[in-house]
């Protein structure tokens, strides 16, 4: 079971990392539930409710009893008047007594009626107050119940929110080292730079060695070189053709292998040439090398070919010591006296015209210190055809070196990256693939366009295929058919934002071979924090730092179907990875931006492993009535030099 905690995750030597996949296992629960509030009571004011109600009832009662009160006042006045008249003698006491009793009785009846009205008012007020109290008590009970339910919902929301906030957002996208090769189709130079930086950094950190053959002329390994230098390595960088005299690749090959390499170099400009034609060229070169002996240089080979083709004055080559008189005589008799065979003459001339571009190869070879990163690149200011010749030579020489090397005990311990592999002939690629497979050397091939040669070899054998942005509509159609248009992939907003913010590649490589003698004893700044090195030494890390809080702010993503127009609009660092597993074919969308490794919510575990581990742990904790584990701590400080 995989460890889901990022602080425990480590780069695995048996995994080839191609990027990170943005997935939210726990969706955003949204805003918190709204707290219930008591209903405003319009009767609640500054005075108690019974006082206010009593005032209203009294006012109403006064309006209704005003005639009775006036009539009572009249009867009281009449009673007093009768009493005064009787005392003064104006009325007879018998009559006055009867009138007094009658008027006083009527006044008393009116007073009783008014008193009953006041009692009725107080009763209604008390009854209304009791009803209001019952309503308020019921409302308070409902409010208390609603608040209890809200507290429970809020606790549940808080748990989901904490799980969402602590969860890992970026999961590693890797293929096992059982894969023999990775074919990368499409992409831009900045996208290749990000992918190669990520691939190279993870392979070097795992203790491996890396060789980059950059045929793109875009200096796509500059960030990787700087990253390796900050990690304590001294990368070796050849910039051809300037560093061709110091390139000793292929110098130890046997004559048969050397002849084969040169024959393939010549064929770079003759795509139509068949295997039979290559065999004919190889036979000519083998015989020439037999005459020259072992350890023959390219300049000696071209001098012999000029003599064979009867081009120029052989005395010049004799004077410079490129060939001897004995060798010149033997060359003249290789294919008949006087070299009468016109086919041989034509081929020798063609061979010499191509190989002369390599005449300075190894003429100033120096003793090089060991390095885990080697980069051979083509100068963008050199000729296009010359760069193809040089690239074919390096690829073919590497092939023969691999064929002569024993198989490695550890797959992908030595990894070769060929950027712009579509510039090589198909048979050159086939031989390189076979040599890497038999020697268990990891091979990564990047193709700018899907030519017919590339389509025939894309994903052939036990290989993973990755697709980056495909600007050509036909290439996008082929890629969508290869992946399958039924797949729905999730693209993070952060990927689109950072890809649009990173500037294009600027400048070229700086050769380290010309200064190797002066600097061979010096070491760079030996840092051990890969996360810090990525942040400070790569353009991707610096861009992510400038954007600042985007990793926390840009949490949104969108889904899209694998369709041609979508593949033409992929962000710079997006990689669609397809590989075959025991469970079937997998299709995943990754972001090859190496700066994602520096994010606090990035794990080196793969999505499937982490999901299975989380489900298993959630099941165990549910049985124990415990909360699930926290996935939030930041990733570890990665030791660049740590021995794996």
Coordinates of C-alpha atoms in Angstrom, one line a residue:
X1 CA 0.0 0.0 0.0
X2 CA 1.4 3.4 -0.9
X3 CA 2.0 6.0 1.8
X4 CA -0.4 8.8 1.2
X5 CA 1.5 11.3 3.3
X6 CA 3.6 13.7 1.2
X7 CA 6.3 14.1 3.8
X8 CA 6.9 10.4 3.6
X9 CA 6.9 10.2 -0.2
X10 CA 10.2 9.8 -2.0
X11 CA 11.2 9.7 -5.6
X12 CA 11.3 6.0 -6.7
X13 CA 14.1 4.8 -8.9
X14 CA 11.6 2.4 -10.6
X15 CA 9.3 5.2 -11.7
X16 CA 9.7 7.6 -14.6
X17 CA 8.0 10.8 -13.7
X18 CA 6.3 12.7 -16.5
X19 CA 4.4 15.4 -14.6
X20 CA 1.6 15.8 -12.1
X21 CA -2.2 15.3 -12.4
X22 CA -4.6 17.7 -10.9
X23 CA -7.5 15.9 -9.1
X24 CA -9.7 16.9 -6.2
X25 CA -10.7 13.7 -4.4
X26 CA -12.8 15.8 -2.0
X27 CA -14.9 18.4 -3.8
X28 CA -15.4 21.9 -2.4
X29 CA -18.4 21.8 0.0
X30 CA -19.2 25.4 -0.8
X31 CA -20.2 28.1 1.7
X32 CA -21.0 27.2 5.3
X33 CA -24.7 26.6 6.2
X34 CA -26.4 29.8 7.3
X35 CA -27.1 30.2 11.0
X36 CA -30.8 30.5 11.8
X37 CA -31.8 33.8 13.3
X38 CA -34.9 34.6 15.5
X39 CA -37.9 36.1 13.7
X40 CA -38.3 39.8 14.4
X41 CA -41.4 40.5 16.6
X42 CA -43.1 43.7 15.6
X43 CA -44.7 43.9 19.1
X44 CA -41.3 43.9 20.8
X45 CA -40.3 47.5 21.4
X46 CA -39.2 49.7 24.2
X47 CA -42.2 49.0 26.5
X48 CA -43.6 45.6 27.7
X49 CA -46.1 44.0 25.4
X50 CA -48.9 44.0 28.1
X51 CA -48.5 47.8 28.7
X52 CA -48.8 48.6 25.0
X53 CA -51.7 46.2 24.6
X54 CA -53.4 47.7 27.6
X55 CA -53.1 51.2 26.1
X56 CA -54.7 50.1 22.9
X57 CA -57.5 48.2 24.6
X58 CA -58.2 51.1 27.0
X59 CA -58.3 53.6 24.1
X60 CA -60.7 51.4 22.3
X61 CA -62.8 50.9 25.4
X62 CA -62.8 54.6 26.1
X63 CA -64.2 55.3 22.7
X64 CA -66.9 52.8 23.2
X65 CA -67.8 53.9 26.8
X66 CA -67.7 57.7 26.2
X67 CA -71.6 58.0 25.9
X68 CA -72.0 55.9 29.1
X69 CA -69.4 58.0 30.9
X70 CA -71.1 61.2 29.8
X71 CA -74.5 59.9 30.9
X72 CA -73.1 58.9 34.3
X73 CA -71.7 62.3 34.8
X74 CA -75.1 63.8 34.0
X75 CA -76.8 61.5 36.5
X76 CA -74.3 62.3 39.2
X77 CA -74.8 66.0 38.5
X78 CA -78.6 65.5 38.6
X79 CA -78.3 63.7 41.9
X80 CA -76.3 66.5 43.5
X81 CA -78.8 69.0 42.1
X82 CA -81.8 67.2 43.6
X83 CA -79.9 67.0 47.0
X84 CA -79.2 70.8 46.9
X85 CA -82.7 71.7 46.0
X86 CA -84.1 69.5 48.8
X87 CA -81.8 71.1 51.3
X88 CA -82.8 74.6 50.2
X89 CA -86.5 73.6 50.4
X90 CA -87.4 73.9 46.8
X91 CA -88.3 70.2 46.6
X92 CA -90.3 68.1 48.9
X93 CA -88.2 65.6 50.7
X94 CA -90.3 62.6 49.8
X95 CA -90.1 63.5 46.1
X96 CA -86.4 64.5 46.4
X97 CA -85.6 61.2 48.1
X98 CA -87.2 59.2 45.3
X99 CA -85.5 61.3 42.6
X100 CA -82.1 61.1 44.5
X101 CA -82.4 57.3 44.7
X102 CA -83.4 57.0 41.0
X103 CA -80.6 59.3 39.7
X104 CA -78.0 57.8 42.0
X105 CA -79.0 54.3 41.0
X106 CA -78.6 55.1 37.3
X107 CA -75.2 56.6 38.0
X108 CA -74.2 53.5 40.0
X109 CA -75.4 51.3 37.1
X110 CA -73.3 53.3 34.7
X111 CA -70.2 53.1 37.0
X112 CA -70.6 49.3 37.3
X113 CA -70.9 49.0 33.5
X114 CA -67.6 51.0 33.2
X115 CA -65.9 48.9 35.8
X116 CA -66.9 45.7 34.0
X117 CA -65.5 47.2 30.8
X118 CA -62.2 47.8 32.6
X119 CA -62.1 44.3 33.8
X120 CA -62.9 42.9 30.4
X121 CA -60.0 45.0 29.0
X122 CA -57.5 43.6 31.6
X123 CA -58.8 40.1 30.9
X124 CA -58.3 40.5 27.1
X125 CA -54.8 41.9 27.7
X126 CA -53.9 38.9 30.0
X127 CA -55.3 36.5 27.5
X128 CA -53.4 38.1 24.6
X129 CA -50.2 38.2 26.7
X130 CA -50.6 34.5 27.4
X131 CA -51.1 33.7 23.7
X132 CA -48.0 35.7 22.9
X133 CA -46.0 33.9 25.5
X134 CA -47.1 30.6 24.1
X135 CA -46.1 31.6 20.6
X136 CA -42.8 33.0 21.8
X137 CA -42.0 29.8 23.7
X138 CA -42.9 27.7 20.7
X139 CA -40.7 29.9 18.5
X140 CA -37.8 29.6 21.0
X141 CA -38.2 25.9 21.0
X142 CA -38.1 25.8 17.2
X143 CA -35.1 28.2 17.1
X144 CA -33.2 26.1 19.6
X145 CA -33.9 23.0 17.6
X146 CA -32.9 24.7 14.4
X147 CA -29.7 26.0 16.0
X148 CA -28.9 22.5 17.2
X149 CA -29.4 21.1 13.7
X150 CA -27.3 24.0 12.3
X151 CA -24.5 23.2 14.7
X152 CA -24.5 19.6 13.6
X153 CA -24.6 20.6 9.9
X154 CA -21.8 23.1 10.5
X155 CA -19.6 20.4 12.2
X156 CA -20.1 18.1 9.2
X157 CA -19.4 21.0 6.8
X158 CA -16.3 21.9 8.8
X159 CA -15.0 18.3 8.6
X160 CA -15.6 18.2 4.8
X161 CA -14.0 21.7 4.4
X162 CA -10.9 20.7 6.4
X163 CA -10.6 17.5 4.4
X164 CA -10.9 19.6 1.2
X165 CA -8.4 22.2 2.4
X166 CA -5.8 19.7 3.6
X167 CA -6.1 17.3 0.6
X168 CA -3.4 16.9 -2.0
X169 CA -4.2 18.5 -5.3
X170 CA -1.3 17.3 -7.5
X171 CA -0.5 13.6 -7.9
X172 CA 2.5 12.2 -9.7
X173 CA 2.0 10.8 -13.2
X174 CA 4.7 8.1 -13.8
X175 CA 5.3 5.0 -15.8
X176 CA 7.2 2.0 -14.4
X177 CA 10.7 1.3 -15.5
X178 CA 9.4 -1.8 -17.2
X179 CA 8.6 0.6 -20.1
X180 CA 11.5 0.5 -22.6
X181 CA 10.9 3.9 -24.2
X182 CA 8.8 7.1 -24.0
X183 CA 7.7 8.7 -27.3
X184 CA 6.7 12.3 -26.9
X185 CA 4.8 13.7 -29.9
X186 CA 4.2 17.3 -30.5
X187 CA 5.0 20.1 -28.1
X188 CA 6.8 23.5 -28.2
X189 CA 10.4 24.2 -27.2
X190 CA 9.3 25.6 -23.7
X191 CA 7.1 22.5 -23.2
X192 CA 10.0 20.2 -24.1
X193 CA 12.3 22.2 -21.7
X194 CA 9.8 21.7 -18.8
X195 CA 9.4 17.9 -19.6
X196 CA 13.2 17.3 -20.0
X197 CA 14.0 19.3 -16.8
X198 CA 11.5 17.2 -14.9
X199 CA 12.6 13.9 -16.4
X200 CA 16.3 14.7 -16.0
X201 CA 16.0 16.0 -12.4
X202 CA 14.1 13.0 -11.2
X203 CA 16.4 10.5 -12.9
X204 CA 19.5 12.3 -11.6
X205 CA 18.0 12.5 -8.1
X206 CA 17.3 8.8 -8.3
X207 CA 21.1 8.2 -8.7
X208 CA 21.1 7.7 -12.4
X209 CA 23.0 9.1 -15.4
X210 CA 21.6 11.1 -18.2
X211 CA 22.7 11.9 -21.8
X212 CA 20.8 14.5 -23.8
X213 CA 21.1 14.7 -27.5
X214 CA 19.5 18.1 -28.4
X215 CA 18.7 18.2 -32.1
X216 CA 16.0 20.9 -31.6
X217 CA 18.6 23.8 -31.7
X218 CA 16.5 25.4 -29.0
X219 CA 18.7 24.9 -25.9
X220 CA 15.9 23.0 -24.1
X221 CA 18.2 21.5 -21.5
X222 CA 19.5 24.9 -20.1
X223 CA 17.4 24.7 -16.9
X224 CA 18.4 21.1 -16.4
X225 CA 22.1 22.0 -16.7
X226 CA 21.7 24.8 -14.2
X227 CA 19.7 22.5 -11.9
X228 CA 22.4 19.8 -12.0
X229 CA 25.1 22.4 -11.4
X230 CA 23.3 23.7 -8.3
X231 CA 22.9 20.1 -7.2
X232 CA 26.7 19.6 -7.0
X233 CA 27.3 18.1 -10.5
X234 CA 29.5 19.6 -13.2
X235 CA 27.6 18.8 -16.4
X236 CA 29.5 18.3 -19.6
X237 CA 28.1 20.3 -22.6
X238 CA 29.3 19.9 -26.2
X239 CA 28.1 22.5 -28.7
X240 CA 28.6 21.2 -32.2
X241 CA 30.3 21.8 -34.5
X242 CA 32.5 24.1 -32.3
X243 CA 33.3 21.3 -29.9
X244 CA 33.7 18.7 -32.5
X245 CA 37.5 18.5 -32.0
X246 CA 36.9 17.7 -28.4
X247 CA 34.2 15.1 -29.0
X248 CA 35.8 11.6 -28.6
X249 CA 32.5 9.7 -29.0
X250 CA 33.1 6.7 -31.2
X251 CA 36.9 6.9 -31.0
X252 CA 37.1 3.5 -29.4
X253 CA 34.9 1.7 -31.9
X254 CA 36.2 -1.2 -33.9
X255 CA 36.7 -0.6 -37.7
X256 CA 33.6 -2.6 -38.6
X257 CA 31.4 -0.6 -36.2
X258 CA 33.1 2.7 -37.3
X259 CA 32.4 1.9 -40.9
X260 CA 28.8 1.3 -40.1
X261 CA 28.5 4.6 -38.2
X262 CA 30.0 6.5 -41.1
X263 CA 27.8 4.8 -43.7
X264 CA 24.7 5.9 -41.7
X265 CA 26.0 9.4 -41.4
X266 CA 26.4 9.6 -45.2
X267 CA 22.8 8.4 -45.7
X268 CA 21.3 11.3 -43.8
X269 CA 20.9 13.3 -47.0
X270 CA 19.7 10.3 -49.0
X271 CA 16.4 9.2 -47.4
X272 CA 15.7 7.0 -50.5
X273 CA 18.7 4.9 -50.0
X274 CA 17.9 1.3 -49.2
X275 CA 19.7 -1.2 -46.9
X276 CA 21.5 -2.5 -50.0
X277 CA 22.9 0.9 -50.7
X278 CA 24.0 1.2 -47.1
X279 CA 25.7 -2.1 -47.3
X280 CA 27.6 -1.0 -50.4
X281 CA 28.8 2.2 -48.6
X282 CA 29.7 0.1 -45.6
X283 CA 31.8 -2.2 -47.7
X284 CA 33.7 0.6 -49.2
X285 CA 34.4 2.1 -45.8
X286 CA 35.4 -1.2 -44.3
X287 CA 38.0 -1.8 -47.0
X288 CA 39.3 1.8 -46.6
X289 CA 39.6 1.3 -42.8
X290 CA 41.5 -2.0 -43.4
X291 CA 44.1 -0.1 -45.3
X292 CA 44.3 2.7 -42.8
X293 CA 44.5 0.4 -39.8
X294 CA 42.9 0.7 -36.4
X295 CA 42.4 4.1 -34.7
X296 CA 42.0 5.8 -38.1
X297 CA 40.6 9.3 -37.9
X298 CA 37.9 10.9 -40.0
X299 CA 40.5 13.1 -41.7
X300 CA 42.4 10.0 -42.7
X301 CA 39.2 8.3 -44.0
X302 CA 38.3 11.4 -46.1
X303 CA 41.9 11.5 -47.5
X304 CA 41.6 7.9 -48.5
X305 CA 38.2 8.5 -50.1
X306 CA 39.6 11.4 -52.1
X307 CA 42.3 9.1 -53.4
X308 CA 39.8 6.4 -54.2
X309 CA 37.5 8.9 -56.0
X310 CA 40.5 10.6 -57.7
X311 CA 39.5 14.0 -56.3
X312 CA 42.2 16.6 -55.8
X313 CA 46.0 16.0 -55.6
X314 CA 46.9 13.1 -53.2
X315 CA 50.3 14.7 -52.7
X316 CA 48.7 17.3 -50.4
X317 CA 47.4 14.5 -48.2
X318 CA 50.8 12.8 -48.3
X319 CA 52.5 16.0 -47.3
X320 CA 50.1 16.6 -44.3
X321 CA 50.7 13.0 -43.2
X322 CA 47.0 11.9 -43.6
X323 CA 48.0 8.9 -45.6
X324 CA 51.2 7.2 -46.6
X325 CA 52.6 6.3 -50.0
X326 CA 52.0 2.6 -49.2
X327 CA 48.4 3.2 -48.2
X328 CA 47.9 5.3 -51.3
X329 CA 49.1 2.5 -53.5
X330 CA 46.9 0.0 -51.8
X331 CA 43.8 2.2 -52.1
X332 CA 44.4 2.4 -55.8
X333 CA 44.1 -1.3 -56.1
X334 CA 41.2 -1.9 -53.8
X335 CA 38.5 -2.1 -56.5
X336 CA 40.5 -2.7 -59.6
X337 CA 43.6 -1.2 -61.1
X338 CA 43.1 2.5 -61.7
X339 CA 39.8 2.3 -59.9
X340 CA 37.9 1.9 -63.2
X341 CA 34.6 1.1 -61.5
X342 CA 32.7 4.3 -61.9
X343 CA 30.1 3.3 -59.3
X344 CA 32.9 3.0 -56.7
X345 CA 34.3 6.4 -57.7
X346 CA 30.9 8.1 -57.4
X347 CA 30.2 6.6 -54.0
X348 CA 33.6 7.4 -52.7
X349 CA 33.1 11.0 -53.9
X350 CA 29.7 11.2 -52.2
X351 CA 31.1 9.7 -49.0
X352 CA 34.0 12.1 -48.9
X353 CA 31.7 15.1 -49.5
X354 CA 29.6 14.2 -46.5
X355 CA 32.3 12.9 -44.1
X356 CA 34.5 16.0 -44.5
X357 CA 32.1 17.8 -42.1
X358 CA 33.4 15.4 -39.4
X359 CA 37.1 15.8 -40.2
X360 CA 37.9 17.6 -37.0
X361 CA 36.2 15.0 -34.8
X362 CA 38.4 14.1 -31.8
X363 CA 41.5 16.0 -33.0
X364 CA 41.8 17.8 -29.7
X365 CA 40.3 15.3 -27.3
X366 CA 40.8 16.1 -23.6
X367 CA 40.6 13.9 -20.5
X368 CA 37.1 14.6 -19.1
X369 CA 36.0 14.3 -15.5
X370 CA 33.1 12.0 -14.6
X371 CA 29.7 13.6 -14.9
X372 CA 26.2 12.3 -14.5
X373 CA 24.7 14.7 -17.0
X374 CA 26.1 15.0 -20.6
X375 CA 24.5 17.2 -23.2
X376 CA 25.4 17.2 -26.9
X377 CA 23.7 20.0 -28.8
X378 CA 23.7 21.5 -32.2
X379 CA 24.5 25.2 -32.7
X380 CA 21.5 27.0 -34.1
X381 CA 23.8 29.2 -36.1
X382 CA 25.4 26.3 -38.0
X383 CA 24.0 24.8 -41.2
X384 CA 20.8 22.7 -41.0
X385 CA 22.3 19.9 -43.1
X386 CA 25.5 19.9 -41.2
X387 CA 23.6 19.6 -37.9
X388 CA 21.7 16.6 -39.3
X389 CA 25.0 15.0 -40.2
X390 CA 26.4 15.6 -36.7
X391 CA 23.2 14.5 -35.0
X392 CA 23.2 11.3 -37.0
X393 CA 26.8 10.6 -36.1
X394 CA 26.2 11.1 -32.4
X395 CA 23.1 8.9 -32.4
X396 CA 24.7 6.1 -34.4
X397 CA 27.9 6.2 -32.3
X398 CA 25.8 6.0 -29.1
X399 CA 24.0 3.0 -30.7
X400 CA 27.2 1.1 -31.2
X401 CA 28.5 2.0 -27.7
X402 CA 25.3 0.6 -26.2
X403 CA 25.5 -2.5 -28.3
X404 CA 29.0 -3.2 -27.0
X405 CA 28.0 -2.5 -23.4
X406 CA 26.6 -5.2 -21.0
X407 CA 23.0 -5.0 -20.0
X408 CA 22.5 -2.8 -16.9
X409 CA 21.2 -4.4 -13.7
X410 CA 19.0 -1.4 -13.1
X411 CA 16.6 -0.3 -15.9
X412 CA 16.8 3.4 -16.8
X413 CA 19.9 3.8 -14.7
X414 CA 21.4 5.4 -17.8
X415 CA 18.8 7.4 -19.7
X416 CA 19.1 8.9 -23.2
X417 CA 16.9 11.8 -24.3
X418 CA 16.9 12.7 -28.0
X419 CA 15.1 16.0 -28.6
X420 CA 13.9 16.4 -32.2
X421 CA 14.3 12.7 -33.1
X422 CA 12.2 13.3 -36.2
X423 CA 15.4 14.7 -37.8
X424 CA 16.9 11.2 -37.8
X425 CA 16.3 8.5 -40.4
X426 CA 14.0 5.7 -39.4
X427 CA 16.6 3.0 -39.5
X428 CA 18.9 5.1 -37.2
X429 CA 16.0 5.3 -34.7
X430 CA 15.2 1.6 -35.0
X431 CA 18.8 0.7 -34.2
X432 CA 19.0 3.1 -31.3
X433 CA 15.7 1.7 -29.9
X434 CA 16.9 -1.9 -30.2
X435 CA 20.3 -1.1 -28.5
X436 CA 18.6 0.7 -25.6
X437 CA 16.1 -2.1 -25.1
X438 CA 18.8 -4.8 -25.0
X439 CA 21.1 -2.8 -22.7
X440 CA 18.2 -1.7 -20.5
X441 CA 18.9 1.9 -21.1
X442 CA 16.0 4.3 -20.8
X443 CA 15.2 6.2 -24.0
X444 CA 13.0 9.3 -24.5
X445 CA 12.3 10.5 -28.0
X446 CA 10.6 13.8 -28.7
X447 CA 9.1 14.5 -32.1
X448 CA 8.1 17.9 -33.3
X449 CA 5.7 16.6 -36.0
X450 CA 4.1 13.2 -36.8
X451 CA 5.8 12.4 -40.1
X452 CA 5.2 9.0 -41.7
X453 CA 8.5 7.8 -40.2
X454 CA 7.3 8.8 -36.8
X455 CA 3.9 7.3 -37.1
X456 CA 5.3 3.9 -38.0
X457 CA 7.3 3.9 -34.8
X458 CA 5.1 5.7 -32.3
X459 CA 4.4 3.5 -29.3
X460 CA 6.0 0.5 -31.1
X461 CA 7.1 -2.2 -28.6
X462 CA 6.8 -1.8 -24.9
X463 CA 6.6 2.0 -25.0
X464 CA 4.6 4.8 -23.4
X465 CA 3.3 7.6 -25.6
X466 CA 2.9 11.2 -24.6
X467 CA 1.2 13.9 -26.6
X468 CA 1.9 17.6 -26.1
X469 CA 0.4 20.5 -28.1
X470 CA 0.0 19.6 -31.7
X471 CA -0.3 22.7 -33.9
X472 CA -0.8 20.8 -37.1
X473 CA -4.4 19.8 -37.7
X474 CA -3.5 16.5 -39.3
X475 CA -1.1 15.6 -36.5
X476 CA -3.8 16.5 -34.0
X477 CA -6.3 14.2 -35.7
X478 CA -3.8 11.3 -35.7
X479 CA -3.1 11.9 -32.0
X480 CA -6.8 12.1 -31.1
X481 CA -7.4 8.8 -32.8
X482 CA -4.4 7.2 -31.0
X483 CA -5.6 8.3 -27.6
X484 CA -9.3 7.9 -28.2
X485 CA -11.9 10.7 -28.4
X486 CA -14.1 9.2 -25.7
X487 CA -11.7 10.2 -22.9
X488 CA -12.6 13.1 -20.8
X489 CA -9.6 14.8 -19.1
X490 CA -9.4 17.5 -16.4
X491 CA -7.2 20.5 -17.0
X492 CA -6.2 22.8 -14.1
X493 CA -6.5 26.5 -14.4
X494 CA -3.1 26.8 -12.9
X495 CA -1.6 24.9 -15.8
X496 CA -3.1 27.4 -18.3
X497 CA -2.1 30.4 -16.2
X498 CA 1.6 29.5 -15.7
X499 CA 2.0 28.2 -19.3
X500 CA 0.8 31.5 -20.6
X501 CA 3.2 33.4 -18.3
X502 CA 6.5 31.6 -19.0
X503 CA 8.5 33.5 -21.7
X504 CA 10.1 31.6 -24.6
X505 CA 13.6 30.1 -24.5
X506 CA 16.3 32.7 -25.0
X507 CA 20.0 32.2 -25.8
X508 CA 21.8 28.9 -26.3
X509 CA 24.1 26.6 -24.6
X510 CA 27.5 27.5 -23.2
X511 CA 30.1 24.9 -23.8
X512 CA 31.9 23.4 -20.8
X513 CA 34.4 21.3 -22.7
X514 CA 36.6 24.2 -23.8
X515 CA 37.1 25.2 -20.1
X516 CA 37.2 21.6 -18.7
X517 CA 40.9 21.7 -18.0
X518 CA 40.8 24.8 -16.0
X519 CA 37.6 23.9 -14.1
X520 CA 38.0 20.2 -13.7
X521 CA 39.1 20.5 -10.1
X522 CA 36.4 23.0 -9.1
X523 CA 32.9 22.1 -7.9
X524 CA 29.8 24.1 -8.0
X525 CA 27.6 25.2 -5.1
X526 CA 26.7 21.8 -3.5
X527 CA 23.0 22.2 -2.5
X528 CA 20.8 19.4 -1.4
X529 CA 17.3 20.9 -1.6
X530 CA 15.8 20.0 -4.9
X531 CA 12.7 22.0 -4.2
X532 CA 14.7 25.1 -3.5
X533 CA 17.0 24.5 -6.5
X534 CA 14.0 24.2 -8.9
X535 CA 12.6 27.5 -7.5
X536 CA 15.8 29.4 -7.9
X537 CA 17.5 27.9 -11.0
X538 CA 14.7 27.2 -13.4
X539 CA 12.5 29.6 -15.4
X540 CA 9.4 27.6 -14.3
X541 CA 10.3 27.9 -10.6
X542 CA 10.8 31.7 -11.0
X543 CA 7.6 32.1 -12.8
X544 CA 5.6 30.2 -10.2
X545 CA 7.2 32.3 -7.5
X546 CA 6.2 35.5 -9.4
X547 CA 2.6 34.3 -9.6
X548 CA 2.7 33.9 -5.8
X549 CA -0.5 32.6 -4.3
X550 CA -1.9 31.2 -7.5
X551 CA -1.6 27.6 -6.3
X552 CA -4.0 28.4 -3.5
X553 CA -6.2 30.9 -5.5
X554 CA -6.5 29.1 -8.9
X555 CA -8.3 26.0 -7.7
X556 CA -10.6 25.7 -10.6
X557 CA -10.4 23.2 -13.5
X558 CA -12.2 22.3 -16.7
X559 CA -12.9 19.1 -18.5
X560 CA -12.4 18.5 -22.2
X561 CA -12.7 15.7 -24.7
X562 CA -9.6 14.4 -26.6
X563 CA -10.5 16.1 -29.9
X564 CA -8.2 17.5 -32.5
X565 CA -9.0 21.2 -31.8
X566 CA -8.5 20.6 -28.1
X567 CA -5.1 19.1 -28.8
X568 CA -4.1 22.1 -30.8
X569 CA -4.9 24.4 -27.8
X570 CA -3.2 22.5 -25.0
X571 CA -1.2 24.6 -22.6
X572 CA 2.6 24.5 -23.1
X573 CA 3.3 22.0 -20.3
X574 CA 0.3 19.7 -20.7
X575 CA 1.1 16.1 -21.5
X576 CA -1.4 13.4 -22.3
X577 CA 0.3 10.1 -21.2
X578 CA -0.9 6.8 -22.5
X579 CA 0.6 3.5 -21.4
X580 CA -0.5 -0.1 -21.1
X581 CA -1.0 -1.8 -17.7
X582 CA -2.2 -5.2 -16.5
X583 CA -5.6 -3.6 -15.9
X584 CA -5.7 -2.1 -19.4
X585 CA -4.7 1.1 -21.2
X586 CA -4.4 4.2 -19.1
X587 CA -4.9 7.8 -20.4
X588 CA -3.9 10.6 -18.1
X589 CA -3.4 14.3 -18.4
X590 CA -0.2 15.6 -16.6
X591 CA 1.4 19.0 -16.1
X592 CA 5.2 18.6 -16.8
X593 CA 6.0 21.9 -15.0
X594 CA 8.8 21.0 -12.6
X595 CA 7.8 23.9 -10.3
X596 CA 4.7 21.9 -9.2
X597 CA 7.1 19.8 -7.1
X598 CA 7.6 22.9 -4.9
X599 CA 3.8 23.3 -4.2
X600 CA 2.7 22.4 -0.7
X601 CA -0.1 20.2 -2.0
X602 CA 2.0 18.0 -4.3
X603 CA 2.6 14.3 -3.6
X604 CA 5.0 11.9 -5.3
X605 CA 2.4 9.2 -5.0
X606 CA 0.2 8.3 -8.0
X607 CA -3.5 8.9 -8.0
X608 CA -4.5 5.3 -8.0
X609 CA -2.2 4.4 -5.1
X610 CA -3.2 7.3 -3.0
X611 CA -7.0 6.8 -3.7
X612 CA -6.7 3.1 -2.7
X613 CA -4.8 4.0 0.4
X614 CA -7.2 6.7 1.4
X615 CA -10.2 4.4 0.9
X616 CA -8.6 1.7 2.9
X617 CA -7.6 4.1 5.8
X618 CA -11.1 5.7 5.7
X619 CA -12.6 2.2 6.1
X620 CA -10.4 1.4 9.1
X621 CA -11.1 4.7 10.8
X622 CA -14.9 4.4 10.2
X623 CA -14.7 1.0 12.0
X624 CA -12.9 2.7 14.9
X625 CA -15.0 5.8 14.8
X626 CA -12.0 7.9 14.1
X627 CA -11.5 10.7 11.6
X628 CA -9.6 10.0 8.3
X629 CA -5.9 11.0 8.1
X630 CA -4.6 14.4 7.2
X631 CA -3.0 14.7 3.8
X632 CA -1.8 18.3 4.1
X633 CA 1.9 18.6 5.2
X634 CA 4.3 20.0 2.6
X635 CA 6.5 17.7 0.4
X636 CA 9.9 16.7 1.7
X637 CA 13.2 18.4 1.1
X638 CA 14.7 16.2 -1.6
X639 CA 18.4 15.4 -1.4
X640 CA 19.9 15.7 -4.9
X641 CA 23.0 13.7 -4.0
X642 CA 21.2 11.1 -1.9
X643 CA 22.2 7.6 -3.0
X644 CA 19.3 5.5 -4.1

